[in-house]
PDB file of C-alpha atoms in Angstrom:
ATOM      1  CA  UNK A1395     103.509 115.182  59.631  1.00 55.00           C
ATOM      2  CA  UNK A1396     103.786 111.796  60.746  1.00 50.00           C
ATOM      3  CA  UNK A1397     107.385 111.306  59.290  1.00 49.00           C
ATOM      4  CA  UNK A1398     108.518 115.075  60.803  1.00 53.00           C
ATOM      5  CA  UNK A1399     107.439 113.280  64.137  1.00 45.00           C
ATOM      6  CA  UNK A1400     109.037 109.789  63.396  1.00 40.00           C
ATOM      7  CA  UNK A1401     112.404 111.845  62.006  1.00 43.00           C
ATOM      8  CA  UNK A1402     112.096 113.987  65.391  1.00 47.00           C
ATOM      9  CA  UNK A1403     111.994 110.908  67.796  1.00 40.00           C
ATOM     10  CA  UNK A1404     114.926 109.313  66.000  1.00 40.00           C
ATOM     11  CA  UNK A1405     117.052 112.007  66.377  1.00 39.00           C
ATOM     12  CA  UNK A1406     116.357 112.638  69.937  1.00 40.00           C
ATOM     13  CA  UNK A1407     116.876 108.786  71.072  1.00 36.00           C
ATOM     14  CA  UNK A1408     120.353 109.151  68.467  1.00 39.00           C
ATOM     15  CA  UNK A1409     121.429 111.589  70.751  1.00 39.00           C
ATOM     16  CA  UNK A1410     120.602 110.455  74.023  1.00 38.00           C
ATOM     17  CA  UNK A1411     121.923 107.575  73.258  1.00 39.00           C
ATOM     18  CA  UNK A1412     125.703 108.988  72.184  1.00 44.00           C
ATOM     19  CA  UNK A1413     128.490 108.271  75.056  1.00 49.00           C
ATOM     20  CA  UNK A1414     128.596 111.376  77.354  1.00 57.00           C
ATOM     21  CA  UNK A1415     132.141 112.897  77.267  1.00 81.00           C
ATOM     22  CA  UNK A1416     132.772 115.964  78.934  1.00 84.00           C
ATOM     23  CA  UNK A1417     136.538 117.589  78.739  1.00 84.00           C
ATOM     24  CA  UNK A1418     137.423 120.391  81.008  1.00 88.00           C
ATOM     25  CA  UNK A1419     141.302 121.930  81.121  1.00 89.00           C
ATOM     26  CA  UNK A1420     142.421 123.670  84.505  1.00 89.00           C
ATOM     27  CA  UNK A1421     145.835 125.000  84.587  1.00 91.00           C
ATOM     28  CA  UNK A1422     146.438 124.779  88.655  1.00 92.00           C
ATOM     29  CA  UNK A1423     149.774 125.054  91.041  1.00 91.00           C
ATOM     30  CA  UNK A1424     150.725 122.067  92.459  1.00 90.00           C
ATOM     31  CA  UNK A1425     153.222 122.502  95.840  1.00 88.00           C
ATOM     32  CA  UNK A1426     155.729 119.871  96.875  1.00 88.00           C
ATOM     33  CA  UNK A1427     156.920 119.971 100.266  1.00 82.00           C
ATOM     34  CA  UNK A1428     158.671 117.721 103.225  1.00 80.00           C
ATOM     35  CA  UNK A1429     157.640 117.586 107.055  1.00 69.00           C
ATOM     36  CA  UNK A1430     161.080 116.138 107.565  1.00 64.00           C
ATOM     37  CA  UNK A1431     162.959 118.865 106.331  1.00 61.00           C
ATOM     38  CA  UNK A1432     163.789 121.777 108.859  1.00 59.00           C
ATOM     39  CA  UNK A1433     163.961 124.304 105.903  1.00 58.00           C
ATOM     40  CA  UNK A1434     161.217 125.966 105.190  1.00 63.00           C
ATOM     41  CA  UNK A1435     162.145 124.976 101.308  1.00 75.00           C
ATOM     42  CA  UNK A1436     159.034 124.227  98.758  1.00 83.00           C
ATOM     43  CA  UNK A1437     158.670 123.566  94.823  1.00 86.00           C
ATOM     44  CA  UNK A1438     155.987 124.820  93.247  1.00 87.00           C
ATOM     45  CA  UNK A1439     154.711 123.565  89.756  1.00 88.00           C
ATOM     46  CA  UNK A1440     152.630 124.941  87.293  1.00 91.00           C
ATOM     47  CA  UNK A1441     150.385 121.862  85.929  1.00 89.00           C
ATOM     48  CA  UNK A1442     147.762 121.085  83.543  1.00 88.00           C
ATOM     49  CA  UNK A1443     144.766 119.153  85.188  1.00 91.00           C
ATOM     50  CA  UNK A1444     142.610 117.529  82.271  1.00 90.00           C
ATOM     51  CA  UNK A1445     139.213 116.219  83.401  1.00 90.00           C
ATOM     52  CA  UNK A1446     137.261 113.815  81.419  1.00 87.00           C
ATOM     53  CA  UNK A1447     134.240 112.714  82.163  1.00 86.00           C
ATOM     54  CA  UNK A1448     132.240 109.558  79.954  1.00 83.00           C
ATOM     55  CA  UNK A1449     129.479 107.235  80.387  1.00 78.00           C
ATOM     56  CA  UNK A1450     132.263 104.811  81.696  1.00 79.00           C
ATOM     57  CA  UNK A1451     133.908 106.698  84.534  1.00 83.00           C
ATOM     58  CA  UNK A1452     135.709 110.200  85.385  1.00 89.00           C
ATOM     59  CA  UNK A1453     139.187 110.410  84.578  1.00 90.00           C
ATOM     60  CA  UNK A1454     141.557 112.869  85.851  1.00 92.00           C
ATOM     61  CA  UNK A1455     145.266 114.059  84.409  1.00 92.00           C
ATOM     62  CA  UNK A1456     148.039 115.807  86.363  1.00 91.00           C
ATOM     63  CA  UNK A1457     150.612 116.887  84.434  1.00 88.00           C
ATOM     64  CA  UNK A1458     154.200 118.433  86.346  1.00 84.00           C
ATOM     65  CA  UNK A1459     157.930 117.942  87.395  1.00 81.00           C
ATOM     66  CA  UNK A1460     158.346 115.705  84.405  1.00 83.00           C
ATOM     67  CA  UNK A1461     155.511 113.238  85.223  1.00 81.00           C
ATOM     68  CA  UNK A1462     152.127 112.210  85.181  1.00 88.00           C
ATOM     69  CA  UNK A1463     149.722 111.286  87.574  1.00 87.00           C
ATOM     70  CA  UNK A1464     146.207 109.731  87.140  1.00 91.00           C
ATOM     71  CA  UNK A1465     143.138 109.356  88.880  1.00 93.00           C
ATOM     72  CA  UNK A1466     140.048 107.356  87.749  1.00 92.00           C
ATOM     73  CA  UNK A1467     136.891 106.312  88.536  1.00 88.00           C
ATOM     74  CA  UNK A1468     134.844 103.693  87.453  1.00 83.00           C
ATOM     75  CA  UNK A1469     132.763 100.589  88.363  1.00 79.00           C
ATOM     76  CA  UNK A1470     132.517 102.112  92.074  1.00 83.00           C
ATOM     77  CA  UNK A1471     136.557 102.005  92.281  1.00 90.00           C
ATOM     78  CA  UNK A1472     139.302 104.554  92.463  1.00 93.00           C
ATOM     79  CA  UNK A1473     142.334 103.883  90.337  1.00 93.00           C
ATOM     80  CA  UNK A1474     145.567 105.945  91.211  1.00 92.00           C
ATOM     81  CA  UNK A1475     147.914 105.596  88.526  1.00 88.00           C
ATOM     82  CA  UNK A1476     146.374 102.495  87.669  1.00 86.00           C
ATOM     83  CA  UNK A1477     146.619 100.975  91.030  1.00 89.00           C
ATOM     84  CA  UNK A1478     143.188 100.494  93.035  1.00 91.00           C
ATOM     85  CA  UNK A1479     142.974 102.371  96.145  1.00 93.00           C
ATOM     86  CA  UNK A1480     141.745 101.800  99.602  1.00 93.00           C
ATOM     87  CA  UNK A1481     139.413 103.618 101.066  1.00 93.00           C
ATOM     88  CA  UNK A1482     140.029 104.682 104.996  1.00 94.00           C
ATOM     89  CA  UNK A1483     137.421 107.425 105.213  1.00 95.00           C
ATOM     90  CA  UNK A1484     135.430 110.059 104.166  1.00 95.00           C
ATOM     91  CA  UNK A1485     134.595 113.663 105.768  1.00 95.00           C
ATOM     92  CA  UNK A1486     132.424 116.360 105.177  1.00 94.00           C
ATOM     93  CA  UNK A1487     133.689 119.965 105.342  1.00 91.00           C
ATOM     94  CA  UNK A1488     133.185 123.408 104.422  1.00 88.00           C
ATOM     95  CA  UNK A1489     134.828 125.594 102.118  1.00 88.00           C
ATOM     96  CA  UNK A1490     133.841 129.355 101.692  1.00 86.00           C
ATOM     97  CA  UNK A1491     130.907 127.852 102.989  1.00 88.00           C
ATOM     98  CA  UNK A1492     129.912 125.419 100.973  1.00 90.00           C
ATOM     99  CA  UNK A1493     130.272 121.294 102.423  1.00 93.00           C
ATOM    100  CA  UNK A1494     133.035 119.207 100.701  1.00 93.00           C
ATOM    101  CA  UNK A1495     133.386 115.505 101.095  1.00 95.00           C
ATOM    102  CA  UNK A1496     137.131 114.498 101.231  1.00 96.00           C
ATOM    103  CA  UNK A1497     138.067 110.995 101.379  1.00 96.00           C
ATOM    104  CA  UNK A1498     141.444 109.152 102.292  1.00 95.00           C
ATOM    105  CA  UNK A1499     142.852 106.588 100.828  1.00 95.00           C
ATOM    106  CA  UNK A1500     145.543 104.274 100.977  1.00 93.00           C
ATOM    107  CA  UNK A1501     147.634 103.132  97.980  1.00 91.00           C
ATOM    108  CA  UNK A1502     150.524 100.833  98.326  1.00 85.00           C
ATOM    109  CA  UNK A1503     152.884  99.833  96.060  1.00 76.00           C
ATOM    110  CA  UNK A1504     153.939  95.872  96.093  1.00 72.00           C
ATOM    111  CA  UNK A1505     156.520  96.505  94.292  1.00 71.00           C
ATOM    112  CA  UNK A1506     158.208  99.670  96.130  1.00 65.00           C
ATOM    113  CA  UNK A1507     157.262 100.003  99.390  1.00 63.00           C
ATOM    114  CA  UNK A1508     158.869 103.437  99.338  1.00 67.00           C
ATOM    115  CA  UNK A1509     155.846 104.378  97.254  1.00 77.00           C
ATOM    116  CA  UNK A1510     153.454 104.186  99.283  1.00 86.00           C
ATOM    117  CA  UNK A1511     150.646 107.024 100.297  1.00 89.00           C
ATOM    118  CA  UNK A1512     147.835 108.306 101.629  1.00 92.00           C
ATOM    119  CA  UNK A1513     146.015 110.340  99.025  1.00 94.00           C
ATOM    120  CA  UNK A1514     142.836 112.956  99.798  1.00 97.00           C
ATOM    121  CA  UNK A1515     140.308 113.228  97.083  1.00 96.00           C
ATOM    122  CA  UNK A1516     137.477 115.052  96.698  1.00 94.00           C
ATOM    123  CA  UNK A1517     135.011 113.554  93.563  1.00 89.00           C
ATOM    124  CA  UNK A1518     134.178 116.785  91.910  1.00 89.00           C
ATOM    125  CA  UNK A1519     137.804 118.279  92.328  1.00 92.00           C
ATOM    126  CA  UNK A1520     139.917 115.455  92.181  1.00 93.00           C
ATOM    127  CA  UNK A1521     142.817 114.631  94.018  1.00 95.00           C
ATOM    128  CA  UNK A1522     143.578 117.555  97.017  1.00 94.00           C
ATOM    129  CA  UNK A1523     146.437 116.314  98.783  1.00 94.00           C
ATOM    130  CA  UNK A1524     148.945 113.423  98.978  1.00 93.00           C
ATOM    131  CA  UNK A1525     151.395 112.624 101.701  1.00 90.00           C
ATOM    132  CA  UNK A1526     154.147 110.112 100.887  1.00 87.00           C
ATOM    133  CA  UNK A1527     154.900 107.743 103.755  1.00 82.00           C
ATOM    134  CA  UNK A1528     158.284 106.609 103.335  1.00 80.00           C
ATOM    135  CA  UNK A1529     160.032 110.459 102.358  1.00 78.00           C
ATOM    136  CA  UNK A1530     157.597 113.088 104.051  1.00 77.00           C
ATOM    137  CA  UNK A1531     156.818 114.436 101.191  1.00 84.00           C
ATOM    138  CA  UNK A1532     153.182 116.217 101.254  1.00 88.00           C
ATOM    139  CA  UNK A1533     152.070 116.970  97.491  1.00 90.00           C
ATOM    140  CA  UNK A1534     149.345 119.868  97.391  1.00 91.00           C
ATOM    141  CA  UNK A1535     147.236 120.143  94.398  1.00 93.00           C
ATOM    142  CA  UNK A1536     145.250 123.219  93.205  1.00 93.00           C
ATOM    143  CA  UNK A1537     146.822 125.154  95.872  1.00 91.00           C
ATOM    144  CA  UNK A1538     145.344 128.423  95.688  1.00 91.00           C
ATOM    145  CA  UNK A1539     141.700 127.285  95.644  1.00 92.00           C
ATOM    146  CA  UNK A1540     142.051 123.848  98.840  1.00 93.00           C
ATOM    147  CA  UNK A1541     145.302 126.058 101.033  1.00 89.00           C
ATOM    148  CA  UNK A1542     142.739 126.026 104.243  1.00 90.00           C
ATOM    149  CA  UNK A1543     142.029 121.988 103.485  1.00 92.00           C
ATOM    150  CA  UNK A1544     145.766 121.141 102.605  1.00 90.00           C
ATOM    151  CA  UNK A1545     146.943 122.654 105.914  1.00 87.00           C
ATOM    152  CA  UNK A1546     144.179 121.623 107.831  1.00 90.00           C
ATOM    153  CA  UNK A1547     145.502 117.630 106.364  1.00 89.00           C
ATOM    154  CA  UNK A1548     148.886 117.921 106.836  1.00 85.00           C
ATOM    155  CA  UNK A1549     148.341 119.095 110.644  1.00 83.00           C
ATOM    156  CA  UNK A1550     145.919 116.386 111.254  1.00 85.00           C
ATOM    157  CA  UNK A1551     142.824 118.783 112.363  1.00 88.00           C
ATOM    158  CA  UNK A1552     140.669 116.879 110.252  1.00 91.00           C
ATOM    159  CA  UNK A1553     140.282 113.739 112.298  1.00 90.00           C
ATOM    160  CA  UNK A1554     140.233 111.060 109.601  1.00 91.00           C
ATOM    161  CA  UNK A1555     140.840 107.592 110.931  1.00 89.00           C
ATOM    162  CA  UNK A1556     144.452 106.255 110.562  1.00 85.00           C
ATOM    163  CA  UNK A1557     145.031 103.768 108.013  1.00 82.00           C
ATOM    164  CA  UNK A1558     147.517 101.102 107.830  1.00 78.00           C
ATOM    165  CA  UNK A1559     151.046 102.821 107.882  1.00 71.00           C
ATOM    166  CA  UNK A1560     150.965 106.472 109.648  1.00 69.00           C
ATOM    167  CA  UNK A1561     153.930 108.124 109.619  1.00 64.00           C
ATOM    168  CA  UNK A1562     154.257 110.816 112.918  1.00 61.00           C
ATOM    169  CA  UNK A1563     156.567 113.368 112.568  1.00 55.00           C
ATOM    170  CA  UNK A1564     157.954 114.722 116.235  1.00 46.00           C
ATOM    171  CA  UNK A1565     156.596 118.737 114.366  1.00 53.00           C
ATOM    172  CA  UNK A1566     154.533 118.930 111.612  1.00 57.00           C
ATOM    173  CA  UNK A1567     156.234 121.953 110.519  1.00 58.00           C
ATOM    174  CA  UNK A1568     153.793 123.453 107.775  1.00 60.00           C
ATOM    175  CA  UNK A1569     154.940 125.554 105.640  1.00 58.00           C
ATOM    176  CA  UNK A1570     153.335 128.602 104.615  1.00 61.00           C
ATOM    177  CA  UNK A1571     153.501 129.619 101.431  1.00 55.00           C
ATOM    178  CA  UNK A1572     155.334 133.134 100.940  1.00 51.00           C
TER     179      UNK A1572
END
């Protein structure tokens, strides 16, 4: 009996002890737009977000337009692409009634200052928005499930502080999807 027991509480500690690594795969639409455009054009993608989550950090995967696009977190730091982001500020809304904390940050680019953006993430869900500052461009990710949040971002009815480099547009012109 005492061996069953022994065997037991190896096997148990074993298994607690084995690296955590949860893998989920979401097939969402991402939408790619521009304030600066006056068409009402859009692109929408079809793209393959891969969560993983370990002992070491959450990793996410975006997959579309012939590109990839990472976000990860670990050691209390958000990586974008590799690329450690700033954060500007965090906000707490609701969606279909349940809160949501959505935080901005800034990532810049030393090398390109034409990369540079403000990206909206949300820890459970990943990245929500992204708005280029040099092109205009506002990215939308998962659009069917965050459409309220996205447009509620790009019009600025959210009130996050500004960070370091806001573009204004003379209309944000959102687009609604068709």
């Amino acid at each position: 009996m005492r061996y069953i027991t022994y065997w037991i509480l190896f096997l148990t500690l074993f298994v607690s002890c084995k690296n955590v690594d949860i893998k989920t795969i979401k097939n969402i639409e991402i939408r790619v737009f521009n304030f600066s455009e006056i068409s009402p054009n859009y692109k929408i993608f079809n793209s393959e977000m891969i969560k993983n989550v370990k002992s070491t950090g959450c990793y996410y995967v975006y997959k579309f337009d012939k590109h990839i696009d990472t976000l990860r977190y670990s050691d209390n730091s958000v990586y974008f692409n590799s690329n450690i982001l700033k954060r500007i500020d965090s906000k707490e809304l609701l969606l279909n009634g349940n809160p949501i904390i959505i935080s901005k940050y800034y990532y810049e680019d030393k090398k390109n200052y034409k990369s540079d953006r403000y990206l909206f993430i949300n820890n459970e869900e990943g990245i929500l928005f992204i708005e280029l500052l040099n092109s205009g461009n506002m990215i939308e990710y998962n659009i069917k499930k965050f459409s309220k949040i996205h447009k509620a971002i790009a019009l600025r009815e959210i009130g996050f502080k500004d960070g370091p480099f806001e573009v204004q547009y003379a209309k944000r012109n959102y687009k609604k999807l068709k």
